[in-house]
Short mmCIF file of C-alpha atoms in Angstrom, two decimals:
data_model
loop_
_atom_site.label_atom_id
_atom_site.label_comp_id
_atom_site.label_asym_id
_atom_site.label_seq_id
_atom_site.Cartn_x
_atom_site.Cartn_y
_atom_site.Cartn_z
CA UNK A 10 -42.16 -41.87 61.70
CA UNK A 11 -40.39 -40.71 64.99
CA UNK A 12 -37.10 -39.02 64.66
CA UNK A 13 -34.89 -38.07 67.53
CA UNK A 14 -32.49 -35.35 66.70
CA UNK A 15 -29.51 -33.90 68.70
CA UNK A 16 -27.54 -30.63 67.68
CA UNK A 17 -25.23 -28.84 69.79
CA UNK A 18 -24.37 -25.31 68.31
CA UNK A 19 -25.78 -22.76 66.02
CA UNK A 20 -24.54 -24.12 62.71
CA UNK A 21 -26.08 -27.63 63.59
CA UNK A 22 -29.37 -26.01 64.48
CA UNK A 23 -29.64 -24.49 61.24
CA UNK A 24 -28.58 -27.91 59.52
CA UNK A 25 -31.05 -29.81 61.57
CA UNK A 26 -33.93 -27.32 60.88
CA UNK A 27 -33.42 -27.63 57.04
CA UNK A 28 -33.45 -31.48 57.45
CA UNK A 29 -36.58 -31.34 59.60
CA UNK A 30 -38.31 -29.21 57.01
CA UNK A 31 -37.52 -31.87 54.45
CA UNK A 32 -38.76 -34.71 56.42
CA UNK A 33 -42.00 -33.02 57.15
CA UNK A 34 -42.55 -32.40 53.28
CA UNK A 35 -41.71 -36.16 52.57
CA UNK A 36 -43.24 -37.72 55.66
CA UNK A 37 -46.02 -35.28 56.92
CA UNK A 38 -46.76 -37.59 59.83
CA UNK A 39 -43.22 -37.39 61.16
CA UNK A 40 -42.53 -36.38 64.92
CA UNK A 41 -39.64 -35.04 66.55
CA UNK A 42 -38.01 -35.41 69.94
CA UNK A 43 -34.46 -34.57 71.20
CA UNK A 44 -32.26 -31.37 71.57
CA UNK A 45 -31.87 -28.40 69.38
CA UNK A 46 -31.85 -24.57 69.22
CA UNK A 47 -34.50 -21.93 68.06
CA UNK A 48 -34.49 -22.88 64.31
CA UNK A 49 -35.15 -26.55 65.27
CA UNK A 50 -37.84 -25.66 67.75
CA UNK A 51 -39.52 -23.47 65.05
CA UNK A 52 -39.90 -26.80 63.15
CA UNK A 53 -41.64 -28.54 65.91
CA UNK A 54 -38.96 -29.79 68.23
CA UNK A 55 -39.51 -29.35 71.98
CA UNK A 56 -35.77 -29.39 73.34
CA UNK A 57 -34.98 -31.60 76.30
CA UNK A 58 -32.56 -29.04 77.53
CA UNK A 59 -30.89 -25.85 76.21
CA UNK A 60 -28.64 -26.63 73.15
CA UNK A 61 -26.40 -24.04 74.43
CA UNK A 62 -25.19 -26.23 77.23
CA UNK A 63 -23.40 -28.30 74.47
CA UNK A 64 -21.78 -25.51 72.57
CA UNK A 65 -18.11 -26.06 73.82
CA UNK A 66 -15.33 -26.66 71.48
CA UNK A 67 -11.68 -27.46 72.08
CA UNK A 68 -10.00 -30.04 74.53
CA UNK A 69 -9.14 -27.35 77.29
CA UNK A 70 -12.57 -25.78 77.07
CA UNK A 71 -14.32 -29.05 77.55
CA UNK A 72 -12.46 -30.08 80.72
CA UNK A 73 -14.06 -27.69 83.17
CA UNK A 74 -17.50 -28.86 81.99
CA UNK A 75 -16.60 -32.33 81.53
CA UNK A 76 -18.81 -33.98 84.37
CA UNK A 77 -21.88 -31.94 83.09
CA UNK A 78 -21.46 -32.89 79.55
CA UNK A 79 -20.91 -36.43 80.66
CA UNK A 80 -24.17 -36.30 82.48
CA UNK A 81 -26.00 -34.92 79.41
CA UNK A 82 -24.56 -37.54 77.24
CA UNK A 83 -26.00 -40.41 79.45
CA UNK A 84 -29.40 -38.51 79.83
CA UNK A 85 -29.79 -38.20 76.09
CA UNK A 86 -28.59 -41.65 75.12
CA UNK A 87 -31.12 -43.07 77.66
CA UNK A 88 -33.96 -40.77 76.35
CA UNK A 89 -33.24 -42.50 72.87
CA UNK A 90 -33.03 -46.00 74.38
CA UNK A 91 -36.27 -45.42 76.31
CA UNK A 92 -38.34 -43.87 73.47
CA UNK A 93 -37.05 -46.22 70.69
CA UNK A 94 -37.39 -43.89 67.72
CA UNK A 95 -37.22 -45.07 64.34
CA UNK A 96 -33.87 -43.14 63.75
CA UNK A 97 -31.33 -41.06 65.90
CA UNK A 98 -29.90 -38.27 63.79
CA UNK A 99 -27.14 -36.30 65.34
CA UNK A 100 -26.02 -33.10 63.70
CA UNK A 101 -22.38 -32.11 63.90
CA UNK A 102 -20.86 -31.70 67.46
CA UNK A 103 -19.09 -34.94 67.11
CA UNK A 104 -17.74 -35.01 70.76
CA UNK A 105 -21.03 -35.14 72.08
CA UNK A 106 -22.92 -36.81 69.09
CA UNK A 107 -20.66 -39.78 68.65
CA UNK A 108 -20.73 -40.49 72.51
CA UNK A 109 -24.43 -40.55 72.50
CA UNK A 110 -24.49 -42.71 69.37
CA UNK A 111 -22.08 -45.23 71.07
CA UNK A 112 -24.23 -45.74 74.21
CA UNK A 113 -27.23 -46.10 72.11
CA UNK A 114 -25.72 -48.71 69.97
CA UNK A 115 -24.45 -50.68 73.05
CA UNK A 116 -28.12 -50.88 74.40
CA UNK A 117 -30.40 -50.93 71.28
CA UNK A 118 -30.69 -51.36 67.64
CA UNK A 119 -32.10 -47.84 66.82
CA UNK A 120 -30.53 -46.78 63.46
CA UNK A 121 -27.99 -44.05 63.81
CA UNK A 122 -27.35 -41.25 61.29
CA UNK A 123 -24.95 -38.42 61.59
CA UNK A 124 -25.16 -35.09 59.57
CA UNK A 125 -21.83 -33.68 58.75
CA UNK A 126 -19.10 -36.03 58.16
CA UNK A 127 -16.35 -35.64 60.54
CA UNK A 128 -13.11 -33.94 58.90
CA UNK A 129 -11.00 -37.06 58.58
CA UNK A 130 -9.39 -35.42 55.46
CA UNK A 131 -8.05 -32.62 57.85
CA UNK A 132 -6.86 -34.63 60.93
CA UNK A 133 -7.19 -38.15 62.62
CA UNK A 134 -8.20 -40.29 59.64
CA UNK A 135 -8.36 -43.28 61.83
CA UNK A 136 -11.88 -41.81 63.13
CA UNK A 137 -13.45 -43.20 60.02
CA UNK A 138 -13.17 -46.85 61.02
CA UNK A 139 -14.08 -46.18 64.54
CA UNK A 140 -17.39 -44.33 64.06
CA UNK A 141 -18.35 -47.24 61.69
CA UNK A 142 -18.97 -49.30 64.66
CA UNK A 143 -21.86 -47.27 65.90
CA UNK A 144 -22.82 -44.92 62.96
CA UNK A 145 -24.89 -46.48 60.24
CA UNK A 146 -25.38 -43.58 57.82
CA UNK A 147 -23.28 -40.39 57.34
CA UNK A 148 -24.83 -37.22 55.53
CA UNK A 149 -21.78 -35.49 53.92
CA UNK A 150 -21.77 -31.78 53.31
CA UNK A 151 -18.99 -31.84 50.73
CA UNK A 152 -18.77 -33.87 47.55
CA UNK A 153 -15.14 -35.03 48.32
CA UNK A 154 -16.14 -36.78 51.69
CA UNK A 155 -17.92 -40.10 50.85
CA UNK A 156 -14.67 -42.07 49.64
CA UNK A 157 -13.14 -41.54 53.03
CA UNK A 158 -16.07 -43.46 54.87
CA UNK A 159 -17.69 -46.06 52.56
CA UNK A 160 -14.66 -48.33 52.53
CA UNK A 161 -15.28 -48.91 56.27
CA UNK A 162 -18.90 -50.29 55.63
CA UNK A 163 -20.95 -46.99 56.40
CA UNK A 164 -23.51 -45.66 54.05
CA UNK A 165 -22.43 -42.05 53.10
CA UNK A 166 -24.27 -39.68 50.93
CA UNK A 167 -23.16 -36.28 49.79
CA UNK A 168 -26.42 -34.19 50.30
CA UNK A 169 -24.98 -30.74 49.69
CA UNK A 170 -24.87 -27.72 51.93
CA UNK A 171 -28.20 -25.82 52.80
CA UNK A 172 -26.39 -22.53 52.76
CA UNK A 173 -26.22 -23.13 48.94
CA UNK A 174 -29.76 -23.09 48.44
CA UNK A 175 -30.93 -20.56 50.99
CA UNK A 176 -32.78 -17.26 50.06
CA UNK A 177 -30.60 -14.30 49.41
CA UNK A 178 -31.51 -10.89 50.69
CA UNK A 179 -34.21 -9.00 49.04
CA UNK A 180 -33.98 -5.25 48.10
CA UNK A 181 -36.68 -4.22 50.58
CA UNK A 182 -35.06 -6.11 53.42
CA UNK A 183 -31.66 -4.50 52.74
CA UNK A 184 -33.55 -1.02 52.65
CA UNK A 185 -35.53 -1.92 55.80
CA UNK A 186 -32.27 -2.83 57.58
CA UNK A 187 -30.57 0.36 56.54
CA UNK A 188 -33.60 2.36 57.65
CA UNK A 189 -33.89 0.64 61.00
CA UNK A 190 -30.27 1.32 62.05
CA UNK A 191 -29.58 4.74 60.34
CA UNK A 192 -27.13 3.22 57.95
CA UNK A 193 -27.91 5.52 54.86
CA UNK A 194 -25.77 4.70 51.82
CA UNK A 195 -22.58 4.01 54.03
CA UNK A 196 -20.63 0.86 53.01
CA UNK A 197 -21.10 -1.87 55.46
CA UNK A 198 -18.52 -3.98 57.28
CA UNK A 199 -19.45 -7.23 59.23
CA UNK A 200 -17.75 -8.43 62.18
CA UNK A 201 -18.61 -11.97 63.26
CA UNK A 202 -16.69 -13.10 66.37
CA UNK A 203 -18.15 -16.60 66.49
CA UNK A 204 -21.06 -18.54 68.02
CA UNK A 205 -19.51 -20.07 71.15
CA UNK A 206 -18.67 -18.01 74.32
CA UNK A 207 -15.11 -19.23 74.31
CA UNK A 208 -14.46 -18.06 70.61
CA UNK A 209 -16.10 -14.60 71.50
CA UNK A 210 -13.87 -14.11 74.62
CA UNK A 211 -10.75 -15.01 72.81
CA UNK A 212 -11.40 -12.91 69.81
CA UNK A 213 -13.14 -9.83 70.92
CA UNK A 214 -10.08 -7.88 71.91
CA UNK A 215 -8.20 -8.47 68.63
CA UNK A 216 -11.18 -8.00 66.50
CA UNK A 217 -11.89 -4.70 68.19
CA UNK A 218 -8.26 -3.58 67.69
CA UNK A 219 -8.14 -4.69 64.01
CA UNK A 220 -11.38 -2.84 63.44
CA UNK A 221 -10.03 0.28 64.86
CA UNK A 222 -6.76 0.03 62.64
CA UNK A 223 -8.78 -0.80 59.53
CA UNK A 224 -11.25 2.07 59.95
CA UNK A 225 -8.45 4.62 60.09
CA UNK A 226 -8.12 3.76 56.36
CA UNK A 227 -11.79 3.38 55.70
CA UNK A 228 -13.63 5.61 57.99
CA UNK A 229 -16.84 5.84 55.91
CA UNK A 230 -17.86 2.37 56.83
CA UNK A 231 -20.59 1.30 59.21
CA UNK A 232 -19.90 -1.69 61.30
CA UNK A 233 -22.56 -4.45 61.91
CA UNK A 234 -22.13 -7.36 64.33
CA UNK A 235 -24.75 -10.08 63.80
CA UNK A 236 -24.73 -12.10 67.08
CA UNK A 237 -25.39 -15.73 67.28
CA UNK A 238 -27.92 -17.10 69.64
CA UNK A 239 -26.40 -17.80 73.02
CA UNK A 240 -23.60 -15.49 72.86
CA UNK A 241 -25.53 -12.09 72.09
CA UNK A 242 -24.98 -10.90 75.69
CA UNK A 243 -21.32 -11.57 75.48
CA UNK A 244 -21.09 -9.85 72.06
CA UNK A 245 -22.99 -6.79 73.28
CA UNK A 246 -20.52 -6.33 76.11
CA UNK A 247 -17.53 -6.80 73.99
CA UNK A 248 -18.71 -4.41 71.26
CA UNK A 249 -19.37 -1.82 74.11
CA UNK A 250 -15.71 -1.85 74.97
CA UNK A 251 -14.54 -1.56 71.29
CA UNK A 252 -12.48 1.74 70.34
CA UNK A 253 -14.92 2.34 67.36
CA UNK A 254 -18.65 2.32 67.33
CA UNK A 255 -20.49 -0.91 66.08
CA UNK A 256 -24.19 -2.08 65.97
CA UNK A 257 -25.17 -5.43 67.39
CA UNK A 258 -27.93 -7.41 65.70
CA UNK A 259 -29.11 -9.07 68.71
CA UNK A 260 -31.56 -12.17 68.11
CA UNK A 261 -33.24 -11.42 71.35
CA UNK A 262 -34.70 -8.36 69.87
CA UNK A 263 -36.55 -10.12 67.11
CA UNK A 264 -38.27 -13.44 66.57
CA UNK A 265 -36.35 -16.35 64.81
CA UNK A 266 -37.64 -15.54 61.45
CA UNK A 267 -37.48 -11.74 61.77
CA UNK A 268 -33.67 -12.17 62.87
CA UNK A 269 -32.92 -14.43 59.89
CA UNK A 270 -34.10 -11.66 57.55
CA UNK A 271 -32.17 -9.10 59.40
CA UNK A 272 -28.92 -11.22 59.29
CA UNK A 273 -29.66 -12.06 55.56
CA UNK A 274 -30.03 -8.41 54.71
CA UNK A 275 -26.84 -7.54 56.60
CA UNK A 276 -24.92 -10.25 54.83
CA UNK A 277 -26.39 -9.17 51.54
CA UNK A 278 -25.55 -5.46 51.73
CA UNK A 279 -22.03 -5.69 53.27
CA UNK A 280 -18.98 -5.62 50.92
CA UNK A 281 -16.38 -6.87 53.43
CA UNK A 282 -16.38 -8.95 56.69
CA UNK A 283 -14.01 -10.08 59.40
CA UNK A 284 -15.07 -13.55 60.69
CA UNK A 285 -14.15 -16.41 63.11
CA UNK A 286 -13.35 -19.56 61.41
CA UNK A 287 -16.31 -21.98 60.74
CA UNK A 288 -19.49 -22.31 58.72
CA UNK A 289 -19.82 -18.55 58.47
CA UNK A 290 -17.35 -18.54 55.62
CA UNK A 291 -19.99 -20.25 53.52
CA UNK A 292 -22.64 -17.93 54.60
CA UNK A 293 -20.59 -14.96 53.54
CA UNK A 294 -19.71 -16.71 50.34
CA UNK A 295 -23.54 -17.38 49.39
CA UNK A 296 -24.09 -13.64 49.93
CA UNK A 297 -20.83 -12.77 47.80
CA UNK A 298 -19.31 -10.88 50.81
CA UNK A 299 -15.42 -11.00 50.74
CA UNK A 300 -13.85 -11.90 53.97
CA UNK A 301 -10.78 -12.34 56.16
CA UNK A 302 -10.98 -15.17 58.57
CA UNK A 303 -9.26 -15.27 62.06
CA UNK A 304 -9.06 -17.54 64.86
CA UNK A 305 -7.66 -18.29 68.32
CA UNK A 306 -8.03 -21.43 70.22
CA UNK A 307 -6.97 -22.21 73.82
CA UNK A 308 -3.27 -22.69 73.65
CA UNK A 309 -3.33 -26.36 74.69
CA UNK A 310 -6.09 -27.20 72.15
CA UNK A 311 -4.16 -25.28 69.40
CA UNK A 312 -0.89 -27.38 70.18
CA UNK A 313 -2.48 -30.64 70.00
CA UNK A 314 -4.69 -29.99 67.11
CA UNK A 315 -1.89 -28.20 65.25
CA UNK A 316 0.35 -31.31 65.51
CA UNK A 317 -2.29 -33.56 63.94
CA UNK A 318 -3.50 -31.29 61.21
CA UNK A 319 -3.18 -32.55 57.49
CA UNK A 320 -4.35 -29.49 55.52
CA UNK A 321 -2.80 -26.11 54.97
CA UNK A 322 -6.16 -24.08 55.25
CA UNK A 323 -9.18 -24.45 57.50
CA UNK A 324 -11.37 -22.12 55.61
CA UNK A 325 -14.22 -23.94 53.77
CA UNK A 326 -14.42 -21.66 50.85
CA UNK A 327 -10.67 -22.28 50.11
CA UNK A 328 -11.21 -26.08 50.51
CA UNK A 329 -14.25 -26.57 48.55
CA UNK A 330 -12.96 -24.13 45.63
CA UNK A 331 -9.67 -25.70 45.78
CA UNK A 332 -8.03 -22.20 46.17
CA UNK A 333 -6.37 -20.28 48.65
CA UNK A 334 -7.78 -16.76 48.30
CA UNK A 335 -9.49 -16.18 51.61
CA UNK A 336 -6.78 -14.97 53.93
CA UNK A 337 -6.66 -16.70 57.47
CA UNK A 338 -4.90 -15.72 60.53
CA UNK A 339 -4.95 -18.43 63.20
CA UNK A 340 -3.23 -18.69 66.45
CA UNK A 341 -0.01 -16.62 66.81
CA UNK A 342 -0.83 -14.96 63.41
CA UNK A 343 -4.10 -13.64 64.62
CA UNK A 344 -2.93 -10.16 65.27
CA UNK A 345 -4.66 -6.81 64.79
CA UNK A 346 -2.03 -5.60 62.31
CA UNK A 347 -1.97 -8.51 60.05
CA UNK A 348 -5.74 -8.73 60.13
CA UNK A 349 -6.19 -5.03 59.37
CA UNK A 350 -3.67 -5.22 56.36
CA UNK A 351 -5.51 -8.02 54.98
CA UNK A 352 -8.75 -6.39 55.12
CA UNK A 353 -7.43 -3.45 53.29
CA UNK A 354 -5.95 -5.72 50.55
CA UNK A 355 -9.33 -7.77 50.26
CA UNK A 356 -11.29 -4.60 49.88
CA UNK A 357 -9.05 -3.40 47.23
CA UNK A 358 -9.20 -6.64 45.12
CA UNK A 359 -12.26 -8.55 45.83
CA UNK A 360 -12.75 -10.43 42.43
CA UNK A 361 -10.57 -13.62 43.21
CA UNK A 362 -12.60 -14.32 46.29
CA UNK A 363 -15.99 -13.51 44.46
CA UNK A 364 -14.79 -16.13 41.76
CA UNK A 365 -13.96 -18.75 44.47
CA UNK A 366 -17.35 -18.21 46.10
CA UNK A 367 -19.31 -18.67 42.92
CA UNK A 368 -17.48 -22.05 42.42
CA UNK A 369 -17.86 -23.02 46.09
CA UNK A 370 -21.68 -22.52 45.95
CA UNK A 371 -22.03 -24.46 42.58
CA UNK A 372 -20.21 -27.49 44.00
CA UNK A 373 -22.22 -27.31 47.19
CA UNK A 374 -25.51 -27.69 45.23
CA UNK A 375 -26.63 -24.08 44.15
CA UNK A 376 -29.40 -24.55 41.57
CA UNK A 377 -30.14 -28.06 42.67
CA UNK A 378 -32.80 -29.64 44.96
CA UNK A 379 -32.36 -27.87 48.55
CA UNK A 380 -29.91 -29.75 50.79
CA UNK A 381 -32.15 -30.22 53.53
CA UNK A 382 -34.62 -32.04 51.35
CA UNK A 383 -31.67 -34.18 49.82
CA UNK A 384 -30.72 -35.06 53.23
CA UNK A 385 -34.30 -36.14 54.29
CA UNK A 386 -34.57 -38.20 51.24
CA UNK A 387 -31.20 -39.82 51.66
CA UNK A 388 -32.39 -40.68 55.30
CA UNK A 389 -35.71 -42.24 54.18
CA UNK A 390 -34.01 -44.05 51.04
CA UNK A 391 -31.41 -45.78 53.34
CA UNK A 392 -33.86 -46.73 55.92
CA UNK A 393 -36.01 -48.44 53.25
CA UNK A 394 -33.04 -50.68 51.83
#
């Protein structure tokens, strides 16, 4: 079995790697081609070009790179058409992935699968009918998603989220992390400013100032900043300019597996986090780490998306648990003062979040078959029908 995969950012790399591991378990002779990051490469993918070239989000952010992205779309689609794999599996990054799938469908009969159903329940519900023209099968992360797509003729399976079945930090790993960075017994505060360069650039200053204000009330805390691959250099530069000391966990200083252990240990030992909006909220929930979410988009992107948004929260823990216990500060509300005050409130009363996190993980498949294996089985089942 030959599988062509496409992922465009760190969260997609993680999902893609779990899916690849599941396919290898169920179909040992499987081979991989396509585009992915370090985790997918560790599973046996030789990426055709650096995944980081695709890690662009937002209308205004894409425009300066439009020509280069368009060339990569054509190149990727042509590679699929030329190699004729048994299946094309794109992972998240819908702006890139769907354009590739559309070109592939126009030139071949290669089966198309997309992992991570687009958020039609949040904005632009008309997308469901449109993507049914070139996507055969969707793998949904959330249990409420399939009914949005199946009426349009697509196969859609809820497969859970890999985060719900990932290992948690071991005591020895936490002890090793604390020893490595001289943390002693200090309480740990995580800061996670995003996995894309635009995110880090927009959030670095406000996060630094919020951190300074919060630590005046809680000076005993040590600050860890786990950097995502592809932005570690930018994160290190940003942290150097912050008015308070912070330790960057740099993936370039360790192998892929070693860094995952370090990151897991950091999440496991922290009792509070400030994070950019995104999948990281689920990673924090899996580790029972209370959080505050903040985010800034380019003003043009924010204005366009804001006009179309159909939900009152963008934080996944809030959505899956059907609560609003994780405070979020988006756009104009993303200020140091509001973020700092929220951190103080959450640190003093974390239990509502801990309860919502437990519900979230249960609904995403904790205690069940790992999501990567479920996703792989869904791919194989639908191919055989």
